[in-house]
Short mmCIF file of C-alpha atoms and ligand atoms in Angstrom, two decimals:
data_model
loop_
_atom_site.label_atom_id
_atom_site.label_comp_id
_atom_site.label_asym_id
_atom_site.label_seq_id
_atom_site.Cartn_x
_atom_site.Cartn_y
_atom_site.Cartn_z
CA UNK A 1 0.00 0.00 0.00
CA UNK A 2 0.91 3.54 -0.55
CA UNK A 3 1.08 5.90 2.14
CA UNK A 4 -2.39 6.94 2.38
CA UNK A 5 -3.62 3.08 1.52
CA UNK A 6 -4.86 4.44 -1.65
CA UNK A 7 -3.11 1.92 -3.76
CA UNK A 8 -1.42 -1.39 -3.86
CA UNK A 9 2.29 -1.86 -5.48
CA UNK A 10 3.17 -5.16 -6.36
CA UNK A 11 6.21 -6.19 -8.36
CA UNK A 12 4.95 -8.82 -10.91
CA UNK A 13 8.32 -9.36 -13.19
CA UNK A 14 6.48 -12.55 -14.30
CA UNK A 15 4.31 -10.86 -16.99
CA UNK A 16 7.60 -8.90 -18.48
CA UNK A 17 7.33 -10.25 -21.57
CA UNK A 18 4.07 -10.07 -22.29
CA UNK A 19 3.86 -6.66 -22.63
CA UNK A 20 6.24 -6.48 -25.18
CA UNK A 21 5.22 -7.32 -28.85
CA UNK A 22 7.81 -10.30 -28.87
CA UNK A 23 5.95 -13.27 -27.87
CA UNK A 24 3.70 -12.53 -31.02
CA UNK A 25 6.14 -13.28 -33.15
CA UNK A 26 5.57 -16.89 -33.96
CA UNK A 27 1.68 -16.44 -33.91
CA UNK A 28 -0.48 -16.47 -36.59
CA UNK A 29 -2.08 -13.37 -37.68
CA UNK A 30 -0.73 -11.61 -34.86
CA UNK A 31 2.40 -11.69 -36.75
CA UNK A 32 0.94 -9.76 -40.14
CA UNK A 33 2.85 -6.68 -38.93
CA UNK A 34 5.49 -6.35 -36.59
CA UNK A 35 4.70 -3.75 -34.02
CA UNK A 36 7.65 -3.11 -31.73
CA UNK A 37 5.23 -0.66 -29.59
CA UNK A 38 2.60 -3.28 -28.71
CA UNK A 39 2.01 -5.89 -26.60
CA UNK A 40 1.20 -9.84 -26.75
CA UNK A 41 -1.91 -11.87 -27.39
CA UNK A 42 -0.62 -14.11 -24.33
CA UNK A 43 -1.10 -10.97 -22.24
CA UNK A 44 -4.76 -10.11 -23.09
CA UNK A 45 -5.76 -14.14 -22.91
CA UNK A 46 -3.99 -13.65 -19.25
CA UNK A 47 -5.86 -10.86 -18.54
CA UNK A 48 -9.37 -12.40 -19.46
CA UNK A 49 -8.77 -15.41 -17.85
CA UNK A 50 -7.80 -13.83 -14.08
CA UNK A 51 -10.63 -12.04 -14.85
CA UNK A 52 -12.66 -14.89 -15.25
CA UNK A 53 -14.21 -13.35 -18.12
CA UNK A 54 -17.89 -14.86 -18.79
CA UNK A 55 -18.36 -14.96 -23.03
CA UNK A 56 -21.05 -12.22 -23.11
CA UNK A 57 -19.00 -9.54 -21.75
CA UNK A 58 -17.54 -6.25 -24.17
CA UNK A 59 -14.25 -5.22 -23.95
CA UNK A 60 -12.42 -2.29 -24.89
CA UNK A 61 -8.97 -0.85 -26.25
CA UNK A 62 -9.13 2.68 -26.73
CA UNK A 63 -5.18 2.50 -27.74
CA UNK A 64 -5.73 -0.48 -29.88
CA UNK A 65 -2.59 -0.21 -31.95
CA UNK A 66 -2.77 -3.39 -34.68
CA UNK A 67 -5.83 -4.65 -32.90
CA UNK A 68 -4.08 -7.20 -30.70
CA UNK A 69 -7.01 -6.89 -27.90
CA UNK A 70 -9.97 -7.31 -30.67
CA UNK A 71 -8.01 -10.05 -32.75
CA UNK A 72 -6.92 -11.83 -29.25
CA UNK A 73 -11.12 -11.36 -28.26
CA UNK A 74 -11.92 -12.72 -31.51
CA UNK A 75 -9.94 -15.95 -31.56
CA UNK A 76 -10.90 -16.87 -27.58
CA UNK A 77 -14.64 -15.61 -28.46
CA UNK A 78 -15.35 -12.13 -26.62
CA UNK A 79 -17.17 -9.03 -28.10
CA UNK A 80 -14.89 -6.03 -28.33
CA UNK A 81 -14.65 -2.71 -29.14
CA UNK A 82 -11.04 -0.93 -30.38
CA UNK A 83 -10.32 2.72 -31.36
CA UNK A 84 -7.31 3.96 -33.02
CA UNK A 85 -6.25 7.38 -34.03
CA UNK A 86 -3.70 6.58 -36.53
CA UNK A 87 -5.30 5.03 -40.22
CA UNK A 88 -2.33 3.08 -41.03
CA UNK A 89 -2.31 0.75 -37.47
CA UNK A 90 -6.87 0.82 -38.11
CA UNK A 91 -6.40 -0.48 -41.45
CA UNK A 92 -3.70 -3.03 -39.99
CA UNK A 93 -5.75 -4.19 -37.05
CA UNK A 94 -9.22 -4.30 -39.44
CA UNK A 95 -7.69 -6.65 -42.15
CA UNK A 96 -6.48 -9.21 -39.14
CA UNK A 97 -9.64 -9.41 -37.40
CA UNK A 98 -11.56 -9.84 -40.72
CA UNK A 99 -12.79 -13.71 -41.16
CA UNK A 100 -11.23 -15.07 -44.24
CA UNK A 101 -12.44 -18.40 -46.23
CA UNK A 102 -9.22 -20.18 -47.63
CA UNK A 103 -10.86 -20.99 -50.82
CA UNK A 104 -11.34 -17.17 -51.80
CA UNK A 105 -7.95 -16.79 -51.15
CA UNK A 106 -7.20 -19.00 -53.38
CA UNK A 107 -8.93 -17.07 -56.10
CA UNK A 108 -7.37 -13.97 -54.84
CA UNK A 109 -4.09 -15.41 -55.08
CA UNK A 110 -4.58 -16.80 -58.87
CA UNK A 111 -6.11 -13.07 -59.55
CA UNK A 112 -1.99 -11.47 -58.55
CA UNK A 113 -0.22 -14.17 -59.88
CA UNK A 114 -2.21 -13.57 -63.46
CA UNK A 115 -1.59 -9.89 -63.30
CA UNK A 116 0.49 -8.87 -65.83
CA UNK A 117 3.56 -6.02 -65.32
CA UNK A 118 3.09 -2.52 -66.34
CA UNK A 119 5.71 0.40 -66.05
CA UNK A 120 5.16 2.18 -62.88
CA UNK A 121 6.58 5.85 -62.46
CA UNK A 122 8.61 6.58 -59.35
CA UNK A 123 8.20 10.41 -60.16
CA UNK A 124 5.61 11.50 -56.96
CA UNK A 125 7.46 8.91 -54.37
CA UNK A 126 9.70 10.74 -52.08
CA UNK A 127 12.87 10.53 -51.43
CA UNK A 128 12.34 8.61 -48.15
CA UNK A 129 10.88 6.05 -49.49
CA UNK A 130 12.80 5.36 -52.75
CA UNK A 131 15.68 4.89 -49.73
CA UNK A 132 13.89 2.32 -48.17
CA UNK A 133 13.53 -0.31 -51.22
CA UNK A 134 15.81 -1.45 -53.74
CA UNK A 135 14.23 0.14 -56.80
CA UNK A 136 12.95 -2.88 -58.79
CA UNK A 137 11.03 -4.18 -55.56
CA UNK A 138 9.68 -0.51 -55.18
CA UNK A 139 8.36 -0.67 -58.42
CA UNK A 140 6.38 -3.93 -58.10
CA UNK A 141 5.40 -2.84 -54.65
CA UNK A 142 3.45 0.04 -56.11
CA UNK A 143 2.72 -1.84 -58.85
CA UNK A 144 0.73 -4.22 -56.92
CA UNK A 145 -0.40 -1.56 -54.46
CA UNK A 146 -2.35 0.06 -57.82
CA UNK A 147 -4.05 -2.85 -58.84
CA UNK A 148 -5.06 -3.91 -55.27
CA UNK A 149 -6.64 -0.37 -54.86
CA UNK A 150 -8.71 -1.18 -58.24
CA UNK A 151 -10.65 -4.07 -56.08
CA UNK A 152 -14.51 -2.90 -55.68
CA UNK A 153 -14.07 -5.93 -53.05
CA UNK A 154 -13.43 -4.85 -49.16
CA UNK A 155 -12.07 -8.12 -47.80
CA UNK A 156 -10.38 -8.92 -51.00
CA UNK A 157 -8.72 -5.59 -51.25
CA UNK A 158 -7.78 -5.83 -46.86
CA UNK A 159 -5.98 -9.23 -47.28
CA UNK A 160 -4.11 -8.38 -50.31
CA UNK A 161 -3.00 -4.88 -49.09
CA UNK A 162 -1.92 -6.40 -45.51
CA UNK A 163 -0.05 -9.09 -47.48
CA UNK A 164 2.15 -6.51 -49.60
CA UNK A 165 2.20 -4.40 -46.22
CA UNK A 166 3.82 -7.80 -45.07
CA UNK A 167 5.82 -9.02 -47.21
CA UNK A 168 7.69 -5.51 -47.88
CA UNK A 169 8.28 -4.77 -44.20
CA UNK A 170 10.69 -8.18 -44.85
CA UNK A 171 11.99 -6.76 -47.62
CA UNK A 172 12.67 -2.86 -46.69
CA UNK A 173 16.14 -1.52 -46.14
CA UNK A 174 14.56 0.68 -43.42
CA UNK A 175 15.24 -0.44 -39.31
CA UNK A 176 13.06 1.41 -36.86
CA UNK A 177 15.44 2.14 -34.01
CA UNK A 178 13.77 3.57 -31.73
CA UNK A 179 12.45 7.18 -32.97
CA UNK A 180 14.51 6.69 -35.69
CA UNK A 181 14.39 4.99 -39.34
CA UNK A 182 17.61 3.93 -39.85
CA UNK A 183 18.86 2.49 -43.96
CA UNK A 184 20.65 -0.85 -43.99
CA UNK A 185 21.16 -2.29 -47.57
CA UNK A 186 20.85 -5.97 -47.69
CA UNK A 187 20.27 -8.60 -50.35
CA UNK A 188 16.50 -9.42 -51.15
CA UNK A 189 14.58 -12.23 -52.96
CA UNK A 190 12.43 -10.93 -56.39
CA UNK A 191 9.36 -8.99 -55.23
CA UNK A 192 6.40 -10.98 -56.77
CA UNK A 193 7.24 -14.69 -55.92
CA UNK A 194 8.29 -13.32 -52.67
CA UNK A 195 4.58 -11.50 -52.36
CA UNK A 196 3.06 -14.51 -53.53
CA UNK A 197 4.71 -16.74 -50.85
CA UNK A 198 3.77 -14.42 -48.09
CA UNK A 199 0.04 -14.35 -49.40
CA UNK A 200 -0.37 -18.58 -49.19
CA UNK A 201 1.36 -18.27 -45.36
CA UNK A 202 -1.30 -15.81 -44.25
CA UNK A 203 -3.71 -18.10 -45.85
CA UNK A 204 -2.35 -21.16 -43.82
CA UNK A 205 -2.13 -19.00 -40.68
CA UNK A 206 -6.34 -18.03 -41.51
CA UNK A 207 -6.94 -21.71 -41.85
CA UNK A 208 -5.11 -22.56 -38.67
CA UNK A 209 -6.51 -20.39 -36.84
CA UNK A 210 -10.42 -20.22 -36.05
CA UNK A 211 -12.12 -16.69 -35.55
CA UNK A 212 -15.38 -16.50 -33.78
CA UNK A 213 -17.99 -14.66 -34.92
CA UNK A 214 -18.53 -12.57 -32.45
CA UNK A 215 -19.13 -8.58 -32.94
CA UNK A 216 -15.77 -6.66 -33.56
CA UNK A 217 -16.20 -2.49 -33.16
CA UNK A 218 -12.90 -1.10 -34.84
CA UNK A 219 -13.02 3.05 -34.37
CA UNK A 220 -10.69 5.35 -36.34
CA UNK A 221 -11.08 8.05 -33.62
CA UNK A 222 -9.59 9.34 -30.35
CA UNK A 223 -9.37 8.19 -27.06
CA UNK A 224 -10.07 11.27 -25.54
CA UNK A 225 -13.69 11.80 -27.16
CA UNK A 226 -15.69 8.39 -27.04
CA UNK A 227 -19.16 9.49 -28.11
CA UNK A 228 -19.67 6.74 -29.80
CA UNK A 229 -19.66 4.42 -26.93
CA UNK A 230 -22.95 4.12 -24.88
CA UNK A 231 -22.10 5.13 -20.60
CA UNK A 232 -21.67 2.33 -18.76
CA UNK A 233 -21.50 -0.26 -21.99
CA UNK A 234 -17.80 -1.74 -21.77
CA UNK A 235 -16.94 -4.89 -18.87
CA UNK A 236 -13.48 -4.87 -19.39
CA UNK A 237 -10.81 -2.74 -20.64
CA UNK A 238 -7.24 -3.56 -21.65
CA UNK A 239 -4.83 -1.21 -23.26
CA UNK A 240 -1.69 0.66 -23.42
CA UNK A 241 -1.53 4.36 -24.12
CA UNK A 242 1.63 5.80 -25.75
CA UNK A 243 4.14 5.81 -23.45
CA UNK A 244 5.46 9.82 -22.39
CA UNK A 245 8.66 10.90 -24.34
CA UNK A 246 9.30 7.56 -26.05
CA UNK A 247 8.19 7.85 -30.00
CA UNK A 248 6.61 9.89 -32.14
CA UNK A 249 4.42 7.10 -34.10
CA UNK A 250 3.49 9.22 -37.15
CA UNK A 251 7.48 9.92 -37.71
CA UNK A 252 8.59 6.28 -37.64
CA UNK A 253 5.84 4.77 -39.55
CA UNK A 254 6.21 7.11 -42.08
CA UNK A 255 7.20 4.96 -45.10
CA UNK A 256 4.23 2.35 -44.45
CA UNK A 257 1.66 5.77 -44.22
CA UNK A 258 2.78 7.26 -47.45
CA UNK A 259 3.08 3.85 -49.34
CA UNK A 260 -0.01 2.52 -48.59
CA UNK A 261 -2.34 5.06 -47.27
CA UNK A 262 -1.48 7.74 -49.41
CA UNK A 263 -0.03 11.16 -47.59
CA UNK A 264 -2.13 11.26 -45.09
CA UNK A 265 -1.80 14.10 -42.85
CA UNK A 266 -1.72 13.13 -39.81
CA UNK A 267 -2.17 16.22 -36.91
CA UNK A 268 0.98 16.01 -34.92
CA UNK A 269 0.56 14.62 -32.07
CA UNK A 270 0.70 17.07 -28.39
CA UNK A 271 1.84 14.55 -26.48
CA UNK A 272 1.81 11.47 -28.25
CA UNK A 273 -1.44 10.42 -26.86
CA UNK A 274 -4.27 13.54 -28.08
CA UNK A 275 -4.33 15.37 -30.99
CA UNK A 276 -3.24 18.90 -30.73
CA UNK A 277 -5.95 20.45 -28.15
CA UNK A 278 -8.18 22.29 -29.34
CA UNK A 279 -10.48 22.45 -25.93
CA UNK A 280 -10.51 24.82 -22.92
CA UNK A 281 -6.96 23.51 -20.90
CA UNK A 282 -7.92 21.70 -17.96
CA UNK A 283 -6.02 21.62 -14.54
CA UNK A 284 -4.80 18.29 -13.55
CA UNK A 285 -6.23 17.37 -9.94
CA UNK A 286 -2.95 16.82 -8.82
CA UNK A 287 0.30 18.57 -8.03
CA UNK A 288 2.12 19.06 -11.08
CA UNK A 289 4.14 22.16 -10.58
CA UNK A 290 7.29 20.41 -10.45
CA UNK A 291 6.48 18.26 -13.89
CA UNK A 292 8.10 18.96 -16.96
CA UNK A 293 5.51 20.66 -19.72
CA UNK A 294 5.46 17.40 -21.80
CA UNK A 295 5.09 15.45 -19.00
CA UNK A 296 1.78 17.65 -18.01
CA UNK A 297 0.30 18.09 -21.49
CA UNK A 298 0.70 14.04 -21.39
CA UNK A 299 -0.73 13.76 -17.71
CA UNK A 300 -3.88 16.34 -19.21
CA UNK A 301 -4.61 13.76 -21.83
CA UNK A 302 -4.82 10.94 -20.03
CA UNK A 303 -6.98 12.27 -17.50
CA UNK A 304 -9.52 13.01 -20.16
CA UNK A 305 -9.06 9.16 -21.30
CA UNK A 306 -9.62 7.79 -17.58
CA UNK A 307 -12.94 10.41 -17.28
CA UNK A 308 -14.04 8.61 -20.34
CA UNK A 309 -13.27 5.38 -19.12
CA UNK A 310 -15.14 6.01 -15.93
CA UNK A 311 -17.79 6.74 -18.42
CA UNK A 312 -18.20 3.99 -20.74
CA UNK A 313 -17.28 1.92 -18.05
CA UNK A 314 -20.26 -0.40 -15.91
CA UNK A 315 -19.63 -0.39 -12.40
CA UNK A 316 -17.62 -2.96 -11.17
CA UNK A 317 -16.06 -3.58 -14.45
CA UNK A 318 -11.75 -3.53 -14.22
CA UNK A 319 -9.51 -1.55 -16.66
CA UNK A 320 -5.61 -2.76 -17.09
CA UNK A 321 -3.74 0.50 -18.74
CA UNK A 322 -0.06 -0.45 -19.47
CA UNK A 323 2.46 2.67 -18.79
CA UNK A 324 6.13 3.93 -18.18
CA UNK A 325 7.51 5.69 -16.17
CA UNK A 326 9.33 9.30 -18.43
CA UNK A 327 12.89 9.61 -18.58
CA UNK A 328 13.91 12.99 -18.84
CA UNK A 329 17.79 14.26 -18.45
CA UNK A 330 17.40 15.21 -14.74
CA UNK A 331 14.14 13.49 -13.27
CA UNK A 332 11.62 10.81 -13.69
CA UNK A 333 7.97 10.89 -13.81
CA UNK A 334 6.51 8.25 -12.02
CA UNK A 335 3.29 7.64 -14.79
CA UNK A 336 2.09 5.15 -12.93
CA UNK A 337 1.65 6.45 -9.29
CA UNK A 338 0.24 9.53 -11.04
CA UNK A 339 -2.16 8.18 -13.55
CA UNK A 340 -3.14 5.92 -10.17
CA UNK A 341 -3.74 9.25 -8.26
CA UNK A 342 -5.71 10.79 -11.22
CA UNK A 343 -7.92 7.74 -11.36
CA UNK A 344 -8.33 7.89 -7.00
CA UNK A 345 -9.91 11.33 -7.63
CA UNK A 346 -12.14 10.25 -10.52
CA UNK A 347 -13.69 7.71 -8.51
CA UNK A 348 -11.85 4.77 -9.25
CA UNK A 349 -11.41 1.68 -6.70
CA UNK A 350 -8.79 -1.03 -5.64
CA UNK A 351 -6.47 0.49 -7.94
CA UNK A 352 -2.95 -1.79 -8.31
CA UNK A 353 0.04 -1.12 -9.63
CA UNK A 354 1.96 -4.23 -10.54
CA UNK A 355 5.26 -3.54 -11.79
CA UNK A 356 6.50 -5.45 -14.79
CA UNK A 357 9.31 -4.12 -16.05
CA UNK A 358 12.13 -2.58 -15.41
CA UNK A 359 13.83 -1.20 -18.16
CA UNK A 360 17.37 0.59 -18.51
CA UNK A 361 16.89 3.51 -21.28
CA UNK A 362 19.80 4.75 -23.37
CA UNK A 363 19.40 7.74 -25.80
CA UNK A 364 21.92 8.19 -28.23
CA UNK A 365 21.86 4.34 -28.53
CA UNK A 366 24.74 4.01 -26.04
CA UNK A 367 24.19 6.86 -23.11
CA UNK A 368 22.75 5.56 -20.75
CA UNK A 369 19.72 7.84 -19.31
CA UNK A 370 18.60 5.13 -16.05
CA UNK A 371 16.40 2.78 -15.31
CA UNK A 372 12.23 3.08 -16.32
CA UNK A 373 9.26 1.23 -14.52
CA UNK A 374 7.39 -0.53 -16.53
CA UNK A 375 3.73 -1.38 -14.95
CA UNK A 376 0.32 -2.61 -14.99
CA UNK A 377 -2.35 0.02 -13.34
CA UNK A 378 -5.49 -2.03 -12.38
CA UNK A 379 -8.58 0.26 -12.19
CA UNK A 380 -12.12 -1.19 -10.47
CA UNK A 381 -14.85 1.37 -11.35
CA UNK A 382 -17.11 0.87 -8.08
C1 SAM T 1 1.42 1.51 -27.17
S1 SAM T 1 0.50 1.55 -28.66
C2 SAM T 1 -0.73 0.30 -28.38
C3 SAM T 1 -0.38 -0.98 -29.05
C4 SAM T 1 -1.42 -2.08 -28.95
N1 SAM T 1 -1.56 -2.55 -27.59
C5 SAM T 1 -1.01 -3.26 -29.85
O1 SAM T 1 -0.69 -4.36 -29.35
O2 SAM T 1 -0.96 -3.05 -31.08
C6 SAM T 1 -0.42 3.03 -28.52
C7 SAM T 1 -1.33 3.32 -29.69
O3 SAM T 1 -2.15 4.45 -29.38
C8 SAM T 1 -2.38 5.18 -30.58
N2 SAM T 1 -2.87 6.53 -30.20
C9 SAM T 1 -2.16 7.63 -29.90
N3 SAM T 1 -2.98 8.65 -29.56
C10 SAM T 1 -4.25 8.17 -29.66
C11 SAM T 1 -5.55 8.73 -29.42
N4 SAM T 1 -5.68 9.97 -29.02
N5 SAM T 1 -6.63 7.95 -29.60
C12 SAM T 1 -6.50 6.66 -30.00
N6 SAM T 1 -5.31 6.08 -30.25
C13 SAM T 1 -4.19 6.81 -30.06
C14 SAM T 1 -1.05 5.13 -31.28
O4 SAM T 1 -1.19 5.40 -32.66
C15 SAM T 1 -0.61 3.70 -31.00
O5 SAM T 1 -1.04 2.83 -32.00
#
């Protein structure tokens, strides 16, 4: 317990991993796209199982990322309800959680193998992302992305697209390294066979895997404003909210955005959780005077998300955020005793904070800035 018993700390090292994306790796459909920011199917199965989850319930992601909650509720047989700000990661989590017969995807398959090459002009592709592709793969990449857009077919055109989204992120020079793109040139196979042998492994991974049919809610939208959820509505919430100071999505997801969304522009982001604020500024109910400015504008924002959640929420129902503490040159902001004492004020009950993690954080890649918390906040709406 805290000081004033408003909280519980408990150090829960066990479930390290499964907040990280990793353990996703070797699972079907969860490993479409590669999202270093997210976390694993194992840990949203864990989290409805302690929960002792009854089927009928709803649950809800308001920071779905590539849909890892809603995909993980569809597989184990759960309604849900995810929202996402950025088009790129909707699109991504919307084509897994689609249901898929093999046998159409055979005929979509046949349909790109048939298609026959045309010229495609580089001329409007910028410089960016002619550096992240050996030119002849760019080509076909675009080539492919054309024809795919032609599709008057939804499904069709979503399983396609997230199979060139696929198979390219194999065979970009570009490394995300942290808020960075780095280029490393490397050899790669020919673009189309290689496209074509990605499409018939997401088909095995749709036939090995069975999808309920249970209702799936995916929002393009922010977390901060969920009209379109009813009050009192959602049973269960699990999610993790940008983490403050770490990246700016829109900057390292850049070559995906323009290649297969188009330029979108995307609002910079305040403080990587809202859009830039438009609203009357708000005074956090707690002592922030000593916080940096990021740190507050961050600590504003997800105040508004937790009012919401208290919101949409029914009572009784228990929401699991996953957060980080900030690293800044000279201090640390503890986001999860914070956020805990933000939710304490808005009404919130036997609020936990198991720590998961605890993570040393270089910048520079080498310099080494300390060590950052890594936890669980647990939230009971009474
Ligand atoms: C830590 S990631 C969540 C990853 C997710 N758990 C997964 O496994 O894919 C945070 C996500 O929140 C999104 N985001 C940022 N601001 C948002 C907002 N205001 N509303 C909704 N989503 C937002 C980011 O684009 C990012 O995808």
């Amino acid at each position: 317990m805290n000081e004033e018993g408003k909280w519980k700390i408990l150090e829960r090292l066990d479930l390290g991993e499964l907040v990280t994306f990793v353990p996703n790796k070797d699972r079907p459909i969860h490993n479409w796209f590669h999202f270093k920011e997210g976390f694993s199917r194992d840990l949203v199965a864990y989290l409805l199982r302690i929960h002792g989850a009854s089927r009928d319930i709803r649950v809800l992601d308001p920071f779905m990322g590539v849909g890892t909650t809603p995909l993980t509720c569809k597989e184990l047989g759960y309604r849900s309800i995810g929202i996402e700000v950025n088009p790129l990661f909707h699109f991504i989590a919307r084509a897994k959680t689609n249901k898929y017969d093999p046998d159409e995807i055979d005929e979509w398959i046949k349909w790109v193998s048939r298609l026959r090459y045309r010229p495609v002009d580089l001329g409007g592709v910028s410089h960016l992302v002619r550096k992240a592709f050996n030119p002849h793969n760019l080509r076909d990449i675009i080539f492919f992305r054309d024809r795919i857009m032609e599709l008057d077919d939804d499904r069709s055109r979503d399983f396609l697209l997230m199979g060139l989204i696929n198979a390219s992120s194999k065979v970009t020079y570009a490394v995300k390294d942290g808020a960075v793109i780095r280029f490393r040139k490397k050899p790669t196979p020919p673009f189309r066979e290689f496209y074509i042998r990605t499409l018939r492994k997401m088909k095995k991974d749709v036939m090995t895997t069975r999808l309920h049919d249970t209702e799936t809610i995916l929002i393009l939208g922010d977390a901060r404003k969920m009209d379109m959820i009813d009050d009192e509505s959602i049973d269960l919430v699990i999610t993790s909210p940008p983490y403050l100071n770490k990246i700016e999505y829109t900057k390292v997801y850049e070559i995906e955005t323009e290649l297969f969304l188009g330029r979108h522009r995307i609002i910079p982001l305040r403080s990587y959780i809202g859009l830039v604020y438009r609203g009357r500024e708000i005074e956090l109910p707690i002592d922030a005077d000593n916080l940096p400015k990021s740190a507050v504008a961050y600590l504003k924002d997800l105040w508004t998300v937790i009012r919401e959640l208290y919101r949409v929420m029914r009572p009784g129902a228990t929401a699991y955020l996953v957060v980080a503490e900030g690293l800044y040159r000279d201090r640390k902001v503890p986001v999860d005793t914070l956020l805990a004492e933000i939710a304490d004020q808005e009404g919130f009950r036997d609020i936990e904070i198991w720590v998961v993690n605890k993570r040393v954080v270089t910048i520079e890649r080498t310099v080494k800035l300390g060590v950052a918390r890594e936890s669980i906040v647990k939230l009971v709406k009474e």
